[in-house]
Short mmCIF file of C-alpha atoms and ligand atoms in Angstrom, two decimals:
data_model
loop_
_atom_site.label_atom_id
_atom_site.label_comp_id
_atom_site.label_asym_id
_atom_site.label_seq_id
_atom_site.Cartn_x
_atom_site.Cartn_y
_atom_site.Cartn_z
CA UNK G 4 29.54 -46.11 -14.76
CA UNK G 5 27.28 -44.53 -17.40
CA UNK G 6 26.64 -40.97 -17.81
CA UNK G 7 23.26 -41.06 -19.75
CA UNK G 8 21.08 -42.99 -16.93
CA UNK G 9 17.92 -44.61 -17.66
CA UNK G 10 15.49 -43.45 -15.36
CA UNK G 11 13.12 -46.43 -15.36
CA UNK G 12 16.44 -48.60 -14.12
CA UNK G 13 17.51 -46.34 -11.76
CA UNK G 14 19.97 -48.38 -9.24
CA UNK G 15 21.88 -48.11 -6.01
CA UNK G 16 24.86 -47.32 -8.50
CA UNK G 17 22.63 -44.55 -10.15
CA UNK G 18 21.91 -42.82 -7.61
CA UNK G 19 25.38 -42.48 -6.23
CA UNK G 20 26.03 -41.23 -9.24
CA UNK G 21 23.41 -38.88 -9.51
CA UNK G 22 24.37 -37.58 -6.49
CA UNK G 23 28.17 -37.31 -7.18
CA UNK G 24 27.67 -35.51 -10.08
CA UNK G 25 25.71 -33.19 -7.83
CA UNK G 26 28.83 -32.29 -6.01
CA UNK G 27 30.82 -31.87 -8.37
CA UNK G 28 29.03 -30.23 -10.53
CA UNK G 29 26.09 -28.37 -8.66
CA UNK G 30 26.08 -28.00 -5.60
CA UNK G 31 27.75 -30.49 -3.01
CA UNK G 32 26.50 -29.02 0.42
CA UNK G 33 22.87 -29.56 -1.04
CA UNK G 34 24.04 -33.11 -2.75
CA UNK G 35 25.29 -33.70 0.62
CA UNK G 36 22.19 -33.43 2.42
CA UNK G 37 20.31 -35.25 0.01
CA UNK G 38 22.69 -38.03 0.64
CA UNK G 39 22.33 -37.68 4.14
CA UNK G 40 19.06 -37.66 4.36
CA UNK G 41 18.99 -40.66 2.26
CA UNK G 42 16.63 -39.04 -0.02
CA UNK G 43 15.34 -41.10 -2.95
CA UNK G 44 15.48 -40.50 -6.51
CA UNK G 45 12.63 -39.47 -8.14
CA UNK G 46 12.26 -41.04 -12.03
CA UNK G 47 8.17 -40.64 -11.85
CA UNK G 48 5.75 -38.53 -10.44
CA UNK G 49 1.63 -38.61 -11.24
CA UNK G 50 -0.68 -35.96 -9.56
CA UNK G 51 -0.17 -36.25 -5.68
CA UNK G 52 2.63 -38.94 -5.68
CA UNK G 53 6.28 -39.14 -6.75
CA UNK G 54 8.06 -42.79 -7.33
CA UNK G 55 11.19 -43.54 -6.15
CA UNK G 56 13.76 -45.36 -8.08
CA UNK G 57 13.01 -48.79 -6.21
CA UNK G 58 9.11 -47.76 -6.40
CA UNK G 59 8.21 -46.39 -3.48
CA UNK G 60 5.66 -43.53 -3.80
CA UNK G 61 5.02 -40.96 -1.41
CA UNK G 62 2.63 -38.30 -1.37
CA UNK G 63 3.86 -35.11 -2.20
CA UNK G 64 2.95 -32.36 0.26
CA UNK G 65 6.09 -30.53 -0.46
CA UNK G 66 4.93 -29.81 -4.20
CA UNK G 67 8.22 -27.47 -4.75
CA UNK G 68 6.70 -25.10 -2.67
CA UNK G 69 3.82 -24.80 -4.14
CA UNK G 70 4.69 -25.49 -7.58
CA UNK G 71 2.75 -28.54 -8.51
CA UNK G 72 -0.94 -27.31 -7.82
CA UNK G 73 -2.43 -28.75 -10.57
CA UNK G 74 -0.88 -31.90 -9.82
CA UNK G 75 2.77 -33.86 -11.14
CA UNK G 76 2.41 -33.92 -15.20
CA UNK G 77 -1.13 -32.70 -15.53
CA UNK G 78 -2.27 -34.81 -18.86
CA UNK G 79 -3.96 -31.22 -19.88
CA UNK G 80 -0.74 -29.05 -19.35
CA UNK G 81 1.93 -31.60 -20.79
CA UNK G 82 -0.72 -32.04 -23.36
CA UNK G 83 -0.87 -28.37 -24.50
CA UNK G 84 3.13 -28.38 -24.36
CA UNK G 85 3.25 -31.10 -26.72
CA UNK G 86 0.59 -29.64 -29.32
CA UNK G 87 2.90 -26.23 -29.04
CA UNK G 88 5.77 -28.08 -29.44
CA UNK G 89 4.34 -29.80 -32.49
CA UNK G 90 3.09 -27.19 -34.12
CA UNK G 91 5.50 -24.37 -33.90
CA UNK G 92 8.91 -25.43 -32.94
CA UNK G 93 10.27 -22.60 -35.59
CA UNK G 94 8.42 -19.70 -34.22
CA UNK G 95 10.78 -17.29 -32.14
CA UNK G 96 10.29 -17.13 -28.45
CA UNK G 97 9.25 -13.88 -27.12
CA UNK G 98 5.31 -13.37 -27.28
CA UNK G 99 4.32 -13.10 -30.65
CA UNK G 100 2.91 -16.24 -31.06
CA UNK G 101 -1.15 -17.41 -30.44
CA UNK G 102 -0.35 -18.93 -27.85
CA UNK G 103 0.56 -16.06 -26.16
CA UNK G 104 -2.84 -14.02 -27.02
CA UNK G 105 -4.85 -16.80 -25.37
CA UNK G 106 -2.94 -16.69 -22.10
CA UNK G 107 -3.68 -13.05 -22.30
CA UNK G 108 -7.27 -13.48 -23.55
CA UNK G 109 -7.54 -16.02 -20.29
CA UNK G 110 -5.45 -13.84 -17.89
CA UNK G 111 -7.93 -11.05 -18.44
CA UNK G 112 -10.66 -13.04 -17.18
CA UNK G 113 -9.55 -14.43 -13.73
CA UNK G 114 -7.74 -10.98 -12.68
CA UNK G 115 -8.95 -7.94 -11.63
CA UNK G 116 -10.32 -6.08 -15.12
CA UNK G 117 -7.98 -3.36 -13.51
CA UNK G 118 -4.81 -5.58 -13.99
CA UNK G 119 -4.83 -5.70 -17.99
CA UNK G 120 -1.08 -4.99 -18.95
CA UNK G 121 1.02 -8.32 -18.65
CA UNK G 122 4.73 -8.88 -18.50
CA UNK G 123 6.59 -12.20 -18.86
CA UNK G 124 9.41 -13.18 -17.29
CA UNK G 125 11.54 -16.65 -16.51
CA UNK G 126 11.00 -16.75 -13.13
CA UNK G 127 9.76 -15.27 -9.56
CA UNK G 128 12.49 -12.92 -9.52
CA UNK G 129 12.51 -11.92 -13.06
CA UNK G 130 9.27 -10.71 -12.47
CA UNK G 131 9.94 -9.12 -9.23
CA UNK G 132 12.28 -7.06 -11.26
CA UNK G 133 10.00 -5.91 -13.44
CA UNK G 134 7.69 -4.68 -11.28
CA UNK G 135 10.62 -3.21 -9.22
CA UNK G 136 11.59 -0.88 -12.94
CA UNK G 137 7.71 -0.18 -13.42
CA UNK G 138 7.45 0.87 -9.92
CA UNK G 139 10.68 3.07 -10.17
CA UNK G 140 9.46 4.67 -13.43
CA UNK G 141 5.61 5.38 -12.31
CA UNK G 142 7.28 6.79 -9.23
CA UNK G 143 10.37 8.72 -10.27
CA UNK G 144 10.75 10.85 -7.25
CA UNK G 145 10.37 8.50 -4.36
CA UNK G 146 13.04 5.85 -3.84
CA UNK G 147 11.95 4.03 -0.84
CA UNK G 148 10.41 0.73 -1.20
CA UNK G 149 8.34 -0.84 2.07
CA UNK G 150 9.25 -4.45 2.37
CA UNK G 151 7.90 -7.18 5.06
CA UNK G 152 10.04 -8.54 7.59
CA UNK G 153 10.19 -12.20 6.34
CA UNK G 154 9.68 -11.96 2.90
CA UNK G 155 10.88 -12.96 0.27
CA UNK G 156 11.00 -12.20 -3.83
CA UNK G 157 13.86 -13.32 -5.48
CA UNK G 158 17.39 -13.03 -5.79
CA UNK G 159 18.73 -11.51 -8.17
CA UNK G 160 21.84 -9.32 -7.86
CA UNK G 161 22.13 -6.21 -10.02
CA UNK G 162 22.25 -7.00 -13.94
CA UNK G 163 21.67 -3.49 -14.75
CA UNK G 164 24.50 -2.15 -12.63
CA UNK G 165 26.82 -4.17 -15.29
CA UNK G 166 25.12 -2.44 -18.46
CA UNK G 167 26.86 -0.52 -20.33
CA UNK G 168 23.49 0.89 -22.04
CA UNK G 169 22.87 4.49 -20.75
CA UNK G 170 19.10 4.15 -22.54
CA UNK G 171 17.97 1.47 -20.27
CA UNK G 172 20.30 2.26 -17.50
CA UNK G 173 19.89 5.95 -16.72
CA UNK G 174 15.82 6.30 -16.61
CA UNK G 175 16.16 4.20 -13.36
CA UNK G 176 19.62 5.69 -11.54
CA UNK G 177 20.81 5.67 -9.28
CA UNK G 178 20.32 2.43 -9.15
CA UNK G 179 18.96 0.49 -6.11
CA UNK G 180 16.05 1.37 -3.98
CA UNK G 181 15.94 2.48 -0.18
CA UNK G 182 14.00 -0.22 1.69
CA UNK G 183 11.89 0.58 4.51
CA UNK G 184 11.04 -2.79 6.59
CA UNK G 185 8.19 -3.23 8.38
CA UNK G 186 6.85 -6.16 11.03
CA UNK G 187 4.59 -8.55 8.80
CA UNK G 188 1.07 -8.25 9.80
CA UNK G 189 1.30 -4.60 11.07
CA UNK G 190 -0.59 -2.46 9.00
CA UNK G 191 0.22 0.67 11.46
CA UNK G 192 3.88 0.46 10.84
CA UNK G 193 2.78 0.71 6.73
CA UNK G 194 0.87 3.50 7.57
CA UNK G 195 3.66 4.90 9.40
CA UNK G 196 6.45 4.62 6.70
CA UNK G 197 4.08 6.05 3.85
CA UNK G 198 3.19 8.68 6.08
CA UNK G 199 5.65 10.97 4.26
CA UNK G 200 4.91 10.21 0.85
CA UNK G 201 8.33 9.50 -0.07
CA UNK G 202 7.70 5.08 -0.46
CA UNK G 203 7.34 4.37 -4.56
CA UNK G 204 6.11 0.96 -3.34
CA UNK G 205 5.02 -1.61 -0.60
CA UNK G 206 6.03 -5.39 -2.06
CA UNK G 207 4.15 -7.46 0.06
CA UNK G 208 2.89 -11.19 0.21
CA UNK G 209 -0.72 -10.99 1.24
CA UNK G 210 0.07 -14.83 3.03
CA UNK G 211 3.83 -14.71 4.21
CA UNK G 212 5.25 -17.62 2.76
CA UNK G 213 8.36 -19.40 2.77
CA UNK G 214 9.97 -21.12 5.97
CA UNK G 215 7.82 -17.75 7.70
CA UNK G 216 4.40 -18.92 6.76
CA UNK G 217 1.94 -16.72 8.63
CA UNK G 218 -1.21 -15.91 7.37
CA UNK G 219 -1.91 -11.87 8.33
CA UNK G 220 -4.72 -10.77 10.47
CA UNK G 221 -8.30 -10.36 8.38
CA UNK G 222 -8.30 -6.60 6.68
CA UNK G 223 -4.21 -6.28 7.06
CA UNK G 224 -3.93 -6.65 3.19
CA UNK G 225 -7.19 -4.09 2.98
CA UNK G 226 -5.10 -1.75 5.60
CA UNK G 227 -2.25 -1.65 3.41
CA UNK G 228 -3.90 -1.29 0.34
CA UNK G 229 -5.88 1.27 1.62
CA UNK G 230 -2.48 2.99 2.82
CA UNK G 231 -0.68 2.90 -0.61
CA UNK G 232 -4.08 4.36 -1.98
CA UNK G 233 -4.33 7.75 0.42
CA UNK G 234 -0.30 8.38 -0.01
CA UNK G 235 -0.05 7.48 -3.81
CA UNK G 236 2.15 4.60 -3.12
CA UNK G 237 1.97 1.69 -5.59
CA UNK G 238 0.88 -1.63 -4.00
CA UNK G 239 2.22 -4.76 -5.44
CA UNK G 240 0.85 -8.12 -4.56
CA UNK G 241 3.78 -10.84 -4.89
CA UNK G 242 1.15 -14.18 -5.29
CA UNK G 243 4.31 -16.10 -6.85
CA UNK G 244 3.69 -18.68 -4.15
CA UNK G 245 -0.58 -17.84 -3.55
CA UNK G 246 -1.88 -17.36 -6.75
CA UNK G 247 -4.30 -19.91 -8.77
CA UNK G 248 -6.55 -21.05 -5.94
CA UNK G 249 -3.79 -22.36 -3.58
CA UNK G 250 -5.14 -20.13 -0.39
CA UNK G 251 -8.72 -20.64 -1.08
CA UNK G 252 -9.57 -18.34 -3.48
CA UNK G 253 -7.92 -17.21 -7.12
CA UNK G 254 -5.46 -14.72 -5.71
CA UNK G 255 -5.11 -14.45 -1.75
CA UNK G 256 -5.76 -10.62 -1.80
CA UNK G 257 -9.54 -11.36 -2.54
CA UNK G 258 -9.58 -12.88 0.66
CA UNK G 259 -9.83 -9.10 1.45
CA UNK G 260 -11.46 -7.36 -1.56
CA UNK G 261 -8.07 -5.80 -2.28
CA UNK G 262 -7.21 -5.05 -6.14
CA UNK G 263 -3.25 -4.29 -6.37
CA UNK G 264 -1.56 -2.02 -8.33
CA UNK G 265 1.06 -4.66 -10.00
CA UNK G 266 0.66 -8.55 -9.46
CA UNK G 267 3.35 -10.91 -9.71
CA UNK G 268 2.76 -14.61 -9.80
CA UNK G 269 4.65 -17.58 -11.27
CA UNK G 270 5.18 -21.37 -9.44
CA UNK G 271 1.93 -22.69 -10.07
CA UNK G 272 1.69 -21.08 -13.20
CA UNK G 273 2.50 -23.71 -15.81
CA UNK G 274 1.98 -27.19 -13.17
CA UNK G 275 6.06 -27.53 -12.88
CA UNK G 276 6.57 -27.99 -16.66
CA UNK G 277 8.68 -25.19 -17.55
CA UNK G 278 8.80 -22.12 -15.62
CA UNK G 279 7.21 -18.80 -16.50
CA UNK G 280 6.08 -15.48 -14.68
CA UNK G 281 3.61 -12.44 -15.15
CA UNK G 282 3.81 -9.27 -14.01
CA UNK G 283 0.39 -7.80 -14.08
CA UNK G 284 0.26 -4.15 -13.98
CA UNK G 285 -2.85 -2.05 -13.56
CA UNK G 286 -2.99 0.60 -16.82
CA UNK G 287 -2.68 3.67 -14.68
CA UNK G 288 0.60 2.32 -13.96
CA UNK G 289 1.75 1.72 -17.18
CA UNK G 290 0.40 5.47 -18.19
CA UNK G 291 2.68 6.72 -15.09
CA UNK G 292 5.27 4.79 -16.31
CA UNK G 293 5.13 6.12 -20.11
CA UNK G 294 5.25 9.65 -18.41
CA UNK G 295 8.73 9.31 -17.26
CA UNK G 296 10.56 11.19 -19.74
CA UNK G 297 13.18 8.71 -20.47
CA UNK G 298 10.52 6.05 -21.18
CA UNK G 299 10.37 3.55 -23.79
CA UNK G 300 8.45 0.12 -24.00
CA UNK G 301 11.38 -2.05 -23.84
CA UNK G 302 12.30 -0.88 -20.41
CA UNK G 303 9.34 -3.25 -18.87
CA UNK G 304 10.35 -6.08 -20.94
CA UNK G 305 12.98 -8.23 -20.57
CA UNK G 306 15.40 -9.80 -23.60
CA UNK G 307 12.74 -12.56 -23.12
CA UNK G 308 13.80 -16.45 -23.54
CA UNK G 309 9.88 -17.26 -22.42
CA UNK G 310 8.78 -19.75 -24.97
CA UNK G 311 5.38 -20.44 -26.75
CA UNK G 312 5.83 -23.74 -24.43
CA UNK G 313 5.72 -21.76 -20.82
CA UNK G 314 2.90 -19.96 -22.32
CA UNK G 315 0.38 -22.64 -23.57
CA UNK G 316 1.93 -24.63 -20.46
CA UNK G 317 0.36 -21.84 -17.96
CA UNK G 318 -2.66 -20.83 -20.30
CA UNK G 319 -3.61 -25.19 -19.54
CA UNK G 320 -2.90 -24.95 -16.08
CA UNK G 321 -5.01 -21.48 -15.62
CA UNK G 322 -8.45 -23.65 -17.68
CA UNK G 323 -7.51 -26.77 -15.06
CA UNK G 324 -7.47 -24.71 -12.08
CA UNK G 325 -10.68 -22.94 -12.98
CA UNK G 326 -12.72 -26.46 -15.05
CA UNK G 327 -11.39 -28.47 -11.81
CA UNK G 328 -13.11 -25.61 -9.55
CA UNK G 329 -9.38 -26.15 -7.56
CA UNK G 330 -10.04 -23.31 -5.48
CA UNK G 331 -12.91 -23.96 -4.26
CA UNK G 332 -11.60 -26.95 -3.88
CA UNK G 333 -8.85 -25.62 -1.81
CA UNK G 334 -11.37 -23.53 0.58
CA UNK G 335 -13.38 -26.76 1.02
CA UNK G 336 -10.54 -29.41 2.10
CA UNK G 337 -7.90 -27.41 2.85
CA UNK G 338 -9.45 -27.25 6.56
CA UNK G 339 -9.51 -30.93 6.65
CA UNK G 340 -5.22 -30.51 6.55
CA UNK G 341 -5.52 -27.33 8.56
CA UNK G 342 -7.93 -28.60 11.59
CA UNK G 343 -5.54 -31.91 11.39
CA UNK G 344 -2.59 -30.11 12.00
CA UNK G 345 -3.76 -27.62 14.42
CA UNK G 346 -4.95 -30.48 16.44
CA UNK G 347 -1.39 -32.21 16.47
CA UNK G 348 -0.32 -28.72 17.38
CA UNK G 349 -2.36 -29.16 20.56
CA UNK G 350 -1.27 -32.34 21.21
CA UNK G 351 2.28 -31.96 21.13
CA UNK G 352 3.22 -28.56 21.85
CA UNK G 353 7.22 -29.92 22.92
CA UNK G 354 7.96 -29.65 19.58
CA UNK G 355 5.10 -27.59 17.26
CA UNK G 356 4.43 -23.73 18.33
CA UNK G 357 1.63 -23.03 15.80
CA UNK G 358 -0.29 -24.16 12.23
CA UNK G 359 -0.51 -21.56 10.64
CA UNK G 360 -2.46 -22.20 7.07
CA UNK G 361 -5.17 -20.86 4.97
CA UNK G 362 -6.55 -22.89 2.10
CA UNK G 363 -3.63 -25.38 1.02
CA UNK G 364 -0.81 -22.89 2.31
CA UNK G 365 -0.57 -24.60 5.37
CA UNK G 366 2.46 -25.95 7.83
CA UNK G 367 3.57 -26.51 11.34
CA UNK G 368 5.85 -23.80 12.95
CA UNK G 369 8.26 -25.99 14.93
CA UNK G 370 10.69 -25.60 17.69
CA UNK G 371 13.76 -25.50 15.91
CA UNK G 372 15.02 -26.39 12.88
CA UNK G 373 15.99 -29.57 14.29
CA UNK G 374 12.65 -30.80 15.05
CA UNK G 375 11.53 -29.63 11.39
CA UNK G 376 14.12 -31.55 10.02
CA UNK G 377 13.61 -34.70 12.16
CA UNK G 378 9.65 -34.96 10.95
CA UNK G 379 10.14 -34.20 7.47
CA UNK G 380 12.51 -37.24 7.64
CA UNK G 381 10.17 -39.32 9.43
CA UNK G 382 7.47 -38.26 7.45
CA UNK G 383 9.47 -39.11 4.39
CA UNK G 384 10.19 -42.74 5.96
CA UNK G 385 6.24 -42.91 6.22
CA UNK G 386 5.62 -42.06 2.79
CA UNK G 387 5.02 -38.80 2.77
CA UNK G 388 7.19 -35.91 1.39
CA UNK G 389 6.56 -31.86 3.11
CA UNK G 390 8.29 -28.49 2.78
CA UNK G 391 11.55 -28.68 4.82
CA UNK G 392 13.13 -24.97 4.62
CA UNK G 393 16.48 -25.95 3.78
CA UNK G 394 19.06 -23.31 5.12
CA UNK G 395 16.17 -20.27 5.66
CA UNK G 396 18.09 -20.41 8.73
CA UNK G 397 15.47 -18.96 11.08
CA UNK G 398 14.57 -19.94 14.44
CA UNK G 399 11.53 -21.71 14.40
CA UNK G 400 11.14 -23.02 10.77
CA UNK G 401 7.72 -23.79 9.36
CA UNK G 402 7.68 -27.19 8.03
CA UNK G 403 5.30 -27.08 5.01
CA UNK G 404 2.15 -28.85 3.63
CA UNK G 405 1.42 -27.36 0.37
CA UNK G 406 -0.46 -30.22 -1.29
CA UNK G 407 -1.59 -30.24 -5.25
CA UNK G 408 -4.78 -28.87 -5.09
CA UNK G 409 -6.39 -32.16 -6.54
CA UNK G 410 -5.63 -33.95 -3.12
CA UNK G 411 -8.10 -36.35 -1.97
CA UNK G 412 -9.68 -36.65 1.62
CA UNK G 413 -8.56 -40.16 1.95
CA UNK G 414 -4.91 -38.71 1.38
CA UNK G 415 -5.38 -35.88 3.79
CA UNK G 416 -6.59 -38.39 6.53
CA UNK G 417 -3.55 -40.41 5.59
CA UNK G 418 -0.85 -37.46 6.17
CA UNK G 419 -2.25 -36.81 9.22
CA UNK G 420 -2.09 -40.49 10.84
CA UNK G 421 1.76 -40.45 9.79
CA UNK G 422 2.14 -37.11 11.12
CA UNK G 423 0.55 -38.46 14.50
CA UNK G 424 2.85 -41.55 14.70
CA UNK G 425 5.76 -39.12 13.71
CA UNK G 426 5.07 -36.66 16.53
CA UNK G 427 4.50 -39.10 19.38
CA UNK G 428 7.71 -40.85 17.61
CA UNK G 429 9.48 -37.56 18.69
CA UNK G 430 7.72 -37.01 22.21
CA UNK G 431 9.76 -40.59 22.88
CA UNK G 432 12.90 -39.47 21.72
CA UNK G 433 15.48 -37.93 24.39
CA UNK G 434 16.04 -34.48 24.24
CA UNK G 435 19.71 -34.58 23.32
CA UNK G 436 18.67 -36.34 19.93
CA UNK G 437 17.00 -32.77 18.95
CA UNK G 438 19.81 -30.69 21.25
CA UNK G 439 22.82 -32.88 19.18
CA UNK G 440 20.83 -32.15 15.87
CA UNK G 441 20.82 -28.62 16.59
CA UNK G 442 24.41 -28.78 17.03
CA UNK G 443 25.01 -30.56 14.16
CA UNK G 444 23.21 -28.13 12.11
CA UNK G 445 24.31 -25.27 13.30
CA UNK G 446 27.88 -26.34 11.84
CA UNK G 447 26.48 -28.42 9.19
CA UNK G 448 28.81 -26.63 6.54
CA UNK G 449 31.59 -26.69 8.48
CA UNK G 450 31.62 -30.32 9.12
CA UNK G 451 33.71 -33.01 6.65
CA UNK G 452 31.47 -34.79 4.38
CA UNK G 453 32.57 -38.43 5.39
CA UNK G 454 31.37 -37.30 9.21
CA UNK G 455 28.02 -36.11 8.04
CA UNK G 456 27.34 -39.54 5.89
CA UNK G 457 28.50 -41.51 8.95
CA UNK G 458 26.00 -40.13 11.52
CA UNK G 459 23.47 -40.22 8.81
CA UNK G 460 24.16 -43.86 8.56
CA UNK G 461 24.26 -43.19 4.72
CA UNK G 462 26.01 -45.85 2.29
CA UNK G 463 26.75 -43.36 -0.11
CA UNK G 464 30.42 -41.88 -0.86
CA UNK G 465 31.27 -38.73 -1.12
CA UNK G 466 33.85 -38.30 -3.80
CA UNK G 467 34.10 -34.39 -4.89
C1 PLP P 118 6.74 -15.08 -2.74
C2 PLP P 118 7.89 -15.33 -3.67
N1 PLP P 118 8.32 -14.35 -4.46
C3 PLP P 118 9.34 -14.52 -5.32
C4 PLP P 118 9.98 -15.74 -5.43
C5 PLP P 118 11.13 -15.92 -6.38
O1 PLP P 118 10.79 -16.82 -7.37
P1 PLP P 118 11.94 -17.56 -8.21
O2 PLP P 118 12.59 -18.53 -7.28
O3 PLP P 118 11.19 -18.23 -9.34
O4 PLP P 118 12.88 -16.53 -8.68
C6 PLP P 118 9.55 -16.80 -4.63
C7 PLP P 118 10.23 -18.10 -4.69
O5 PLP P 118 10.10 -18.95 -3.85
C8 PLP P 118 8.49 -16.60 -3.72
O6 PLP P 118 8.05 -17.57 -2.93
#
């Protein structure tokens, strides 16, 4: 068998490949699944639809978690990667580079005019660490941090406890920050924890996202802000999965007139093509920041690989969110998906518990993970991919429909039919199917590989 695989041929014999050479080389729990689940190859994917290697498209409601907003390969985005690519392959990454100034030029007009200093990073949680060392040098006496039960910002593990560079070590030890958790949606228990003035920071989502989408009670985000404004406690909005119009309006916090202190946001950001990050911090904050008396500039910035690609990538996507009028667009239909789910909600409550959803953030909170796993296979079988949480491991998983924002109604309608035939699929289906696929799961790392393929009926062979 080849190595170099041509994606337009991509056969039976391919795909085990592909697949082995996930296990061996990646990951082979996750290649495992994917086997399992019989889940196709993807060699081409156009605005609301990926095609599988033997040409079967499905909608994509999963959209990497919210990743592909502005739909798979945007013409505009790849468009603006190519021009970059053409015209300054030799200039050094970092952001010295026009691109750069126009993603600025364009940042400063969609966020608050407060929110004018911006930081790049790689990713979510590069950028989550940023605002984490801005937050620790604006607020040098407080070490506490207020996080929400249920969310999430990234996972990185303590590079800086490995440097051996006492200039950008020291200003932040010691190194790691007290976190205070509160219940998500409770602004009374933020109140309660800043009470003391001794929290730096409250991180917060203003829509919970992840496998724990819940969208907070109107004024919560206010509440909060409101909080971290009386007890001089920084409050940074993390709108890596809300931001660009995907909740209805530009940034989710506007929902409640709130203006952070620091901003994160990323996914959307450059339409899937390469991925970037900003940290957005409000001026004051930098001018706290400088006032820490082992400050210098380089402590906000990273050693930064972001190219003058990520950058005209996400300046493209930014001008298509805001010439396609996406979030508006979002506020208009996303009720179309939201109503349609709330009303399969209510007519098979066996196996959904809630639909939650606000704009296109929207998804069905199911039973167990067992049911969420059972309809996002269905689904899949009807043409239709959604959000399945992979190992979140939490009790009653939301399944996710996060749609690119250029979604038609047609399309809509046609997710919810499949999702009707799915759910009375399952309200046929014996309860031991969902009470053995619990068991299964529970132990699904435990279990050989040659079992798992077996019950999953899959032809594939595991050889890693
Ligand atoms: C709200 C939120 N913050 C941070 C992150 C981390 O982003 P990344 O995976 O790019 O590090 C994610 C990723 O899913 C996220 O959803």
């Amino acid at each position: 068998m080849t190595t170099a695989l041509n994606p337009a041929a991509t056969a039976r014999d391919d795909r085990q490949e592909i697949l082995a050479s996930l296990g061996r080389h990646w990951n082979p729990t996750a290649a495992l699944m994917l086997a399992a689940a019989s889940r196709p190859v993807e060699h081409e994917s156009k605005n609301t639809e990926v095609i599988a290697e033997d040409g079967t498209r499905y909608l994509d409601l999963a959209g990497s978690y919210g990743v592909f907003l502005v739909g798979h390969g945007n013409p505009r985005v790849r468009d603006a990667v190519l021009d970059t690519l053409d015209s300054a392959p030799s200039v050094p990454p970092g952001t010295f580079h026009p691109a750069t100034a126009d993603l600025f030029a364009l940042l400063a007009t969609v966020l608050p005019k407060s929110l004018d200093r911006y930081v790049l990073g790689c990713s979510g949680a590069e950028i989550s660490e940023t605002a984490l060392r801005a937050v620790h040098l604006a607020r040098p006496g407080r070490r506490k941090i207020v996080i929400a039960e249920g969310g999430y910002h990234g996972k990185t593990l303590g590079a800086m406890t490995l440097l051996g560079q006492p200039n950008h070590r020291e200003p932040f030890e010691p190194l790691g920050s007290e976190l205070v958790t509160v219940p998500y949606g409770d602004a009374a228990a933020v109140r309660e924890a800043l009470a003391d003035r001794s929290v730096a920071a409250v991180f917060l989502e203003p829509v919970l996202g992840g496998a724990h989408l819940t969208v907070p009670p109107k004024g919560y985000v206010r509440d909060v802000a409101d909080a971290c404004a009386a007890t001089g406690t920084l409050f940074v909005a993390d709108e890596i999965q809300t931001c660009l119009g995907r909740t209805g309006k530009m940034f989710a916090v506007e929902h409640d007139g709130v203006v952070p202190d620091i901003m994160l946001f990323s996914k959307a950001l450059t339409g899937g093509f390469i991925p970037v990050g900003v940290c957005a911090l409000s001026s004051q904050v930098v001018a706290d920041a400088e006032r820490h008396p082992r400050f210098h500039p380089s402590l906000l910035a990273g050693s930064s690989s972001v190219s003058a690609l990520s950058v005209a990538a996400a300046a493209a996507a930014v001008r298509e969110v805001l010439d396609g009028e996406l979030a508006e667009r979002a506020a208009r239909l996303g009720p179309r998906l939201r109503d349609g789910l709330v009303a399969a909600w209510h007519r098979h409550p066996k196996h959904i518990l809630d639909a939650p959803g606000i704009g296109f953030m929207t998804g069905l909170r199911t039973r167990n993970p067992s049911v969420e796993l059972l309809i996002s296979m269905v689904m899949a079988s009807h043409g239709i991919h959604t959000g399945h949480s992979l190992n979140e491991q939490i009790d009653h998983p939301v399944l996710r429909f996060y749609p690119p924002l250029t979604i038609t109604e047609a399309e809509i309608d046609r997710v919810l039919e499949a999702l009707e035939t799915t759910l009375t699929w399952l309200d046929h289906r014996p309860r031991r199917l969902t009470d053995s696929i619990t068991w299964l799961l529970r132990r699904q790392y435990r279990l050989p590989a040659w079992l798992v393929l077996k019950l999953s009926h899959s032809k594939f062979q595991a050889d890693w």
